[in-house]
PDB file of N, CA and C in Angstrom:
ATOM      1  N   LEU A1378      42.545  -5.460  -9.536  1.00 55.00           N
ATOM      2  CA  LEU A1378      41.585  -5.560  -8.445  1.00 55.00           C
ATOM      3  C   LEU A1378      40.429  -6.440  -8.890  1.00 55.00           C
ATOM      4  N   TYR A1379      40.173  -7.496  -8.182  1.00 59.00           N
ATOM      5  CA  TYR A1379      39.069  -8.411  -8.479  1.00 59.00           C
ATOM      6  C   TYR A1379      37.966  -8.183  -7.455  1.00 59.00           C
ATOM      7  N   VAL A1380      36.785  -7.842  -7.919  1.00 61.00           N
ATOM      8  CA  VAL A1380      35.674  -7.578  -6.993  1.00 61.00           C
ATOM      9  C   VAL A1380      34.636  -8.695  -6.991  1.00 61.00           C
ATOM     10  N   GLY A1381      34.843  -9.730  -7.748  1.00 65.00           N
ATOM     11  CA  GLY A1381      33.906 -10.844  -7.764  1.00 65.00           C
ATOM     12  C   GLY A1381      32.822 -10.664  -8.801  1.00 65.00           C
ATOM     13  N   MET A1382      31.962 -11.640  -8.856  1.00 67.00           N
ATOM     14  CA  MET A1382      30.888 -11.616  -9.837  1.00 67.00           C
ATOM     15  C   MET A1382      29.678 -10.884  -9.269  1.00 67.00           C
ATOM     16  N   ALA A1383      28.939 -10.260 -10.143  1.00 62.00           N
ATOM     17  CA  ALA A1383      27.695  -9.599  -9.732  1.00 62.00           C
ATOM     18  C   ALA A1383      26.680 -10.657  -9.312  1.00 62.00           C
ATOM     19  N   PRO A1384      25.864 -10.370  -8.305  1.00 62.00           N
ATOM     20  CA  PRO A1384      24.873 -11.359  -7.888  1.00 62.00           C
ATOM     21  C   PRO A1384      23.837 -11.591  -8.979  1.00 62.00           C
ATOM     22  N   LYS A1385      23.309 -12.794  -9.010  1.00 67.00           N
ATOM     23  CA  LYS A1385      22.222 -13.094  -9.941  1.00 67.00           C
ATOM     24  C   LYS A1385      20.988 -12.320  -9.506  1.00 67.00           C
ATOM     25  N   ALA A1386      20.115 -12.039 -10.444  1.00 64.00           N
ATOM     26  CA  ALA A1386      18.901 -11.281 -10.137  1.00 64.00           C
ATOM     27  C   ALA A1386      18.099 -11.951  -9.028  1.00 64.00           C
ATOM     28  N   ALA A1387      18.045 -13.254  -9.000  1.00 62.00           N
ATOM     29  CA  ALA A1387      17.280 -13.973  -7.973  1.00 62.00           C
ATOM     30  C   ALA A1387      17.886 -13.782  -6.584  1.00 62.00           C
ATOM     31  N   ASP A1388      19.179 -13.462  -6.520  1.00 59.00           N
ATOM     32  CA  ASP A1388      19.849 -13.274  -5.244  1.00 59.00           C
ATOM     33  C   ASP A1388      19.782 -11.833  -4.759  1.00 59.00           C
ATOM     34  N   ALA A1389      19.219 -10.955  -5.539  1.00 69.00           N
ATOM     35  CA  ALA A1389      19.250  -9.531  -5.216  1.00 69.00           C
ATOM     36  C   ALA A1389      17.891  -9.018  -4.742  1.00 69.00           C
ATOM     37  N   ASN A1390      17.177  -9.802  -3.960  1.00 81.00           N
ATOM     38  CA  ASN A1390      15.882  -9.360  -3.456  1.00 81.00           C
ATOM     39  C   ASN A1390      16.045  -8.291  -2.391  1.00 81.00           C
ATOM     40  N   PHE A1391      15.140  -7.343  -2.408  1.00 86.00           N
ATOM     41  CA  PHE A1391      15.132  -6.257  -1.439  1.00 86.00           C
ATOM     42  C   PHE A1391      13.687  -6.076  -1.000  1.00 86.00           C
ATOM     43  N   ARG A1392      13.403  -6.295   0.276  1.00 90.00           N
ATOM     44  CA  ARG A1392      12.022  -6.241   0.756  1.00 90.00           C
ATOM     45  C   ARG A1392      11.760  -4.964   1.541  1.00 90.00           C
ATOM     46  N   ILE A1393      10.659  -4.318   1.212  1.00 93.00           N
ATOM     47  CA  ILE A1393      10.205  -3.125   1.929  1.00 93.00           C
ATOM     48  C   ILE A1393       8.835  -3.437   2.509  1.00 93.00           C
ATOM     49  N   MET A1394       8.673  -3.119   3.784  1.00 94.00           N
ATOM     50  CA  MET A1394       7.384  -3.310   4.453  1.00 94.00           C
ATOM     51  C   MET A1394       6.863  -1.948   4.877  1.00 94.00           C
ATOM     52  N   THR A1395       5.589  -1.723   4.648  1.00 94.00           N
ATOM     53  CA  THR A1395       4.966  -0.500   5.128  1.00 94.00           C
ATOM     54  C   THR A1395       3.729  -0.892   5.926  1.00 94.00           C
ATOM     55  N   ALA A1396       3.456  -0.137   6.983  1.00 93.00           N
ATOM     56  CA  ALA A1396       2.303  -0.460   7.833  1.00 93.00           C
ATOM     57  C   ALA A1396       1.789   0.805   8.501  1.00 93.00           C
ATOM     58  N   ASN A1397       0.485   0.895   8.589  1.00 94.00           N
ATOM     59  CA  ASN A1397      -0.148   1.967   9.344  1.00 94.00           C
ATOM     60  C   ASN A1397      -0.394   1.403  10.738  1.00 94.00           C
ATOM     61  N   ILE A1398       0.337   1.900  11.713  1.00 90.00           N
ATOM     62  CA  ILE A1398       0.312   1.355  13.070  1.00 90.00           C
ATOM     63  C   ILE A1398      -0.925   1.795  13.851  1.00 90.00           C
ATOM     64  N   ASN A1399      -1.487   2.944  13.539  1.00 90.00           N
ATOM     65  CA  ASN A1399      -2.583   3.572  14.286  1.00 90.00           C
ATOM     66  C   ASN A1399      -1.994   4.159  15.563  1.00 90.00           C
ATOM     67  N   SER A1400      -1.975   5.441  15.652  1.00 87.00           N
ATOM     68  CA  SER A1400      -1.298   6.138  16.748  1.00 87.00           C
ATOM     69  C   SER A1400      -1.804   5.752  18.134  1.00 87.00           C
ATOM     70  N   ARG A1401      -2.994   5.170  18.221  1.00 89.00           N
ATOM     71  CA  ARG A1401      -3.525   4.759  19.524  1.00 89.00           C
ATOM     72  C   ARG A1401      -3.245   3.295  19.852  1.00 89.00           C
ATOM     73  N   ASN A1402      -2.580   2.605  18.956  1.00 91.00           N
ATOM     74  CA  ASN A1402      -2.254   1.193  19.166  1.00 91.00           C
ATOM     75  C   ASN A1402      -1.257   1.064  20.320  1.00 91.00           C
ATOM     76  N   ARG A1403      -1.570   0.227  21.294  1.00 94.00           N
ATOM     77  CA  ARG A1403      -0.683   0.018  22.450  1.00 94.00           C
ATOM     78  C   ARG A1403      -0.191  -1.425  22.526  1.00 94.00           C
ATOM     79  N   ASN A1404      -0.370  -2.176  21.453  1.00 95.00           N
ATOM     80  CA  ASN A1404       0.067  -3.565  21.430  1.00 95.00           C
ATOM     81  C   ASN A1404       1.527  -3.628  20.959  1.00 95.00           C
ATOM     82  N   PHE A1405       2.413  -3.037  21.734  1.00 95.00           N
ATOM     83  CA  PHE A1405       3.810  -2.859  21.354  1.00 95.00           C
ATOM     84  C   PHE A1405       4.510  -4.176  21.032  1.00 95.00           C
ATOM     85  N   GLN A1406       4.350  -5.175  21.888  1.00 96.00           N
ATOM     86  CA  GLN A1406       5.055  -6.447  21.687  1.00 96.00           C
ATOM     87  C   GLN A1406       4.612  -7.142  20.401  1.00 96.00           C
ATOM     88  N   HIS A1407       3.335  -7.111  20.122  1.00 96.00           N
ATOM     89  CA  HIS A1407       2.828  -7.753  18.899  1.00 96.00           C
ATOM     90  C   HIS A1407       3.385  -7.060  17.651  1.00 96.00           C
ATOM     91  N   ILE A1408       3.343  -5.733  17.652  1.00 95.00           N
ATOM     92  CA  ILE A1408       3.866  -4.982  16.498  1.00 95.00           C
ATOM     93  C   ILE A1408       5.347  -5.278  16.301  1.00 95.00           C
ATOM     94  N   ALA A1409       6.119  -5.274  17.376  1.00 95.00           N
ATOM     95  CA  ALA A1409       7.558  -5.557  17.280  1.00 95.00           C
ATOM     96  C   ALA A1409       7.792  -6.961  16.722  1.00 95.00           C
ATOM     97  N   ARG A1410       7.018  -7.928  17.177  1.00 95.00           N
ATOM     98  CA  ARG A1410       7.179  -9.306  16.704  1.00 95.00           C
ATOM     99  C   ARG A1410       6.858  -9.413  15.211  1.00 95.00           C
ATOM    100  N   VAL A1411       5.773  -8.779  14.773  1.00 95.00           N
ATOM    101  CA  VAL A1411       5.393  -8.811  13.354  1.00 95.00           C
ATOM    102  C   VAL A1411       6.487  -8.174  12.496  1.00 95.00           C
ATOM    103  N   LEU A1412       7.020  -7.049  12.946  1.00 94.00           N
ATOM    104  CA  LEU A1412       8.073  -6.377  12.183  1.00 94.00           C
ATOM    105  C   LEU A1412       9.328  -7.237  12.103  1.00 94.00           C
ATOM    106  N   GLU A1413       9.747  -7.803  13.225  1.00 93.00           N
ATOM    107  CA  GLU A1413      10.943  -8.650  13.243  1.00 93.00           C
ATOM    108  C   GLU A1413      10.769  -9.872  12.345  1.00 93.00           C
ATOM    109  N   GLU A1414       9.592 -10.499  12.403  1.00 93.00           N
ATOM    110  CA  GLU A1414       9.349 -11.712  11.631  1.00 93.00           C
ATOM    111  C   GLU A1414       9.136 -11.448  10.139  1.00 93.00           C
ATOM    112  N   SER A1415       8.937 -10.192   9.771  1.00 93.00           N
ATOM    113  CA  SER A1415       8.687  -9.870   8.365  1.00 93.00           C
ATOM    114  C   SER A1415       9.902 -10.145   7.485  1.00 93.00           C
ATOM    115  N   GLY A1416      11.082 -10.020   8.040  1.00 91.00           N
ATOM    116  CA  GLY A1416      12.293 -10.204   7.250  1.00 91.00           C
ATOM    117  C   GLY A1416      12.549  -9.070   6.280  1.00 91.00           C
ATOM    118  N   ALA A1417      11.833  -7.962   6.440  1.00 93.00           N
ATOM    119  CA  ALA A1417      11.989  -6.817   5.536  1.00 93.00           C
ATOM    120  C   ALA A1417      13.356  -6.168   5.717  1.00 93.00           C
ATOM    121  N   ASP A1418      13.879  -5.638   4.632  1.00 92.00           N
ATOM    122  CA  ASP A1418      15.136  -4.889   4.689  1.00 92.00           C
ATOM    123  C   ASP A1418      14.893  -3.465   5.163  1.00 92.00           C
ATOM    124  N   VAL A1419      13.744  -2.921   4.796  1.00 92.00           N
ATOM    125  CA  VAL A1419      13.359  -1.555   5.173  1.00 92.00           C
ATOM    126  C   VAL A1419      11.915  -1.600   5.650  1.00 92.00           C
ATOM    127  N   ILE A1420      11.647  -0.908   6.749  1.00 93.00           N
ATOM    128  CA  ILE A1420      10.280  -0.823   7.271  1.00 93.00           C
ATOM    129  C   ILE A1420       9.892   0.645   7.346  1.00 93.00           C
ATOM    130  N   VAL A1421       8.714   0.971   6.812  1.00 94.00           N
ATOM    131  CA  VAL A1421       8.187   2.334   6.857  1.00 94.00           C
ATOM    132  C   VAL A1421       6.864   2.268   7.612  1.00 94.00           C
ATOM    133  N   LEU A1422       6.758   3.061   8.665  1.00 93.00           N
ATOM    134  CA  LEU A1422       5.555   3.035   9.501  1.00 93.00           C
ATOM    135  C   LEU A1422       4.849   4.377   9.463  1.00 93.00           C
ATOM    136  N   GLN A1423       3.526   4.333   9.357  1.00 92.00           N
ATOM    137  CA  GLN A1423       2.716   5.542   9.422  1.00 92.00           C
ATOM    138  C   GLN A1423       1.975   5.535  10.752  1.00 92.00           C
ATOM    139  N   GLU A1424       1.576   6.730  11.188  1.00 90.00           N
ATOM    140  CA  GLU A1424       0.869   6.929  12.456  1.00 90.00           C
ATOM    141  C   GLU A1424       1.648   6.334  13.624  1.00 90.00           C
ATOM    142  N   LEU A1425       2.927   6.601  13.649  1.00 89.00           N
ATOM    143  CA  LEU A1425       3.798   6.101  14.713  1.00 89.00           C
ATOM    144  C   LEU A1425       3.878   7.154  15.814  1.00 89.00           C
ATOM    145  N   ALA A1426       3.216   6.882  16.936  1.00 90.00           N
ATOM    146  CA  ALA A1426       3.208   7.808  18.069  1.00 90.00           C
ATOM    147  C   ALA A1426       4.469   7.624  18.911  1.00 90.00           C
ATOM    148  N   PRO A1427       4.859   8.642  19.674  1.00 90.00           N
ATOM    149  CA  PRO A1427       6.082   8.553  20.474  1.00 90.00           C
ATOM    150  C   PRO A1427       6.206   7.303  21.355  1.00 90.00           C
ATOM    151  N   PRO A1428       5.176   6.897  22.106  1.00 92.00           N
ATOM    152  CA  PRO A1428       5.377   5.707  22.955  1.00 92.00           C
ATOM    153  C   PRO A1428       5.763   4.454  22.158  1.00 92.00           C
ATOM    154  N   MET A1429       5.099   4.239  21.029  1.00 92.00           N
ATOM    155  CA  MET A1429       5.423   3.077  20.194  1.00 92.00           C
ATOM    156  C   MET A1429       6.812   3.233  19.589  1.00 92.00           C
ATOM    157  N   SER A1430       7.161   4.420  19.149  1.00 91.00           N
ATOM    158  CA  SER A1430       8.476   4.617  18.525  1.00 91.00           C
ATOM    159  C   SER A1430       9.599   4.350  19.509  1.00 91.00           C
ATOM    160  N   TYR A1431       9.445   4.773  20.762  1.00 92.00           N
ATOM    161  CA  TYR A1431      10.468   4.528  21.777  1.00 92.00           C
ATOM    162  C   TYR A1431      10.624   3.033  22.035  1.00 92.00           C
ATOM    163  N   TYR A1432       9.487   2.348  22.121  1.00 94.00           N
ATOM    164  CA  TYR A1432       9.528   0.902  22.357  1.00 94.00           C
ATOM    165  C   TYR A1432      10.213   0.183  21.197  1.00 94.00           C
ATOM    166  N   LEU A1433       9.828   0.500  19.975  1.00 93.00           N
ATOM    167  CA  LEU A1433      10.403  -0.172  18.817  1.00 93.00           C
ATOM    168  C   LEU A1433      11.887   0.135  18.670  1.00 93.00           C
ATOM    169  N   ALA A1434      12.274   1.379  18.901  1.00 90.00           N
ATOM    170  CA  ALA A1434      13.695   1.754  18.785  1.00 90.00           C
ATOM    171  C   ALA A1434      14.550   0.938  19.749  1.00 90.00           C
ATOM    172  N   LYS A1435      14.008   0.657  20.901  1.00 92.00           N
ATOM    173  CA  LYS A1435      14.737  -0.085  21.932  1.00 92.00           C
ATOM    174  C   LYS A1435      14.711  -1.595  21.696  1.00 92.00           C
ATOM    175  N   ASN A1436      13.663  -2.109  21.052  1.00 93.00           N
ATOM    176  CA  ASN A1436      13.451  -3.549  20.999  1.00 93.00           C
ATOM    177  C   ASN A1436      13.616  -4.215  19.635  1.00 93.00           C
ATOM    178  N   LEU A1437      13.742  -3.463  18.559  1.00 90.00           N
ATOM    179  CA  LEU A1437      13.944  -4.082  17.239  1.00 90.00           C
ATOM    180  C   LEU A1437      15.436  -4.319  17.025  1.00 90.00           C
ATOM    181  N   LYS A1438      15.907  -5.471  17.429  1.00 87.00           N
ATOM    182  CA  LYS A1438      17.346  -5.781  17.389  1.00 87.00           C
ATOM    183  C   LYS A1438      17.858  -6.003  15.968  1.00 87.00           C
ATOM    184  N   ASN A1439      16.988  -6.432  15.047  1.00 88.00           N
ATOM    185  CA  ASN A1439      17.423  -6.683  13.663  1.00 88.00           C
ATOM    186  C   ASN A1439      17.462  -5.424  12.813  1.00 88.00           C
ATOM    187  N   TYR A1440      17.092  -4.293  13.409  1.00 87.00           N
ATOM    188  CA  TYR A1440      17.048  -3.025  12.668  1.00 87.00           C
ATOM    189  C   TYR A1440      17.818  -1.948  13.442  1.00 87.00           C
ATOM    190  N   PRO A1441      19.144  -2.019  13.425  1.00 85.00           N
ATOM    191  CA  PRO A1441      19.938  -1.063  14.207  1.00 85.00           C
ATOM    192  C   PRO A1441      19.970   0.352  13.614  1.00 85.00           C
ATOM    193  N   HIS A1442      19.660   0.503  12.335  1.00 87.00           N
ATOM    194  CA  HIS A1442      19.681   1.812  11.681  1.00 87.00           C
ATOM    195  C   HIS A1442      18.252   2.317  11.551  1.00 87.00           C
ATOM    196  N   GLN A1443      17.978   3.439  12.196  1.00 87.00           N
ATOM    197  CA  GLN A1443      16.602   3.923  12.230  1.00 87.00           C
ATOM    198  C   GLN A1443      16.562   5.440  12.040  1.00 87.00           C
ATOM    199  N   PHE A1444      15.514   5.866  11.389  1.00 87.00           N
ATOM    200  CA  PHE A1444      15.173   7.288  11.337  1.00 87.00           C
ATOM    201  C   PHE A1444      13.737   7.363  11.827  1.00 87.00           C
ATOM    202  N   VAL A1445      13.518   8.089  12.907  1.00 83.00           N
ATOM    203  CA  VAL A1445      12.202   8.126  13.532  1.00 83.00           C
ATOM    204  C   VAL A1445      11.757   9.568  13.680  1.00 83.00           C
ATOM    205  N   ASP A1446      10.509   9.822  13.284  1.00 81.00           N
ATOM    206  CA  ASP A1446       9.925  11.153  13.421  1.00 81.00           C
ATOM    207  C   ASP A1446       8.482  11.000  13.955  1.00 81.00           C
ATOM    208  N   PRO A1447       8.356  10.566  15.223  1.00 73.00           N
ATOM    209  CA  PRO A1447       6.997  10.343  15.754  1.00 73.00           C
ATOM    210  C   PRO A1447       6.278  11.645  16.031  1.00 73.00           C
ATOM    211  N   ARG A1448       4.970  11.631  15.803  1.00 71.00           N
ATOM    212  CA  ARG A1448       4.150  12.821  16.071  1.00 71.00           C
ATOM    213  C   ARG A1448       2.798  12.382  16.576  1.00 71.00           C
ATOM    214  N   MET A1449       2.121  13.252  17.247  1.00 71.00           N
ATOM    215  CA  MET A1449       0.793  12.945  17.776  1.00 71.00           C
ATOM    216  C   MET A1449      -0.329  13.577  16.943  1.00 71.00           C
ATOM    217  N   ASP A1450       0.008  14.217  15.822  1.00 69.00           N
ATOM    218  CA  ASP A1450      -1.048  14.865  15.023  1.00 69.00           C
ATOM    219  C   ASP A1450      -1.651  13.975  13.990  1.00 69.00           C
TER     220      ASP A1450
END
């Protein structure tokens, strides 16, 4: 069984983005655009309120795998 060569270290980049959205932020389109343009492999958001989470879940096409736990507290 041949599985190929291991990637070079330079080819193995993994980007994580974290952002505090502010639960009262209603600029949904801007936030979605910034997240999409980030090119991050994983995005972690703090202060994600339900309205923003619903919008992002529906509109972030480059991130089909999501775990969302929005809260208002």
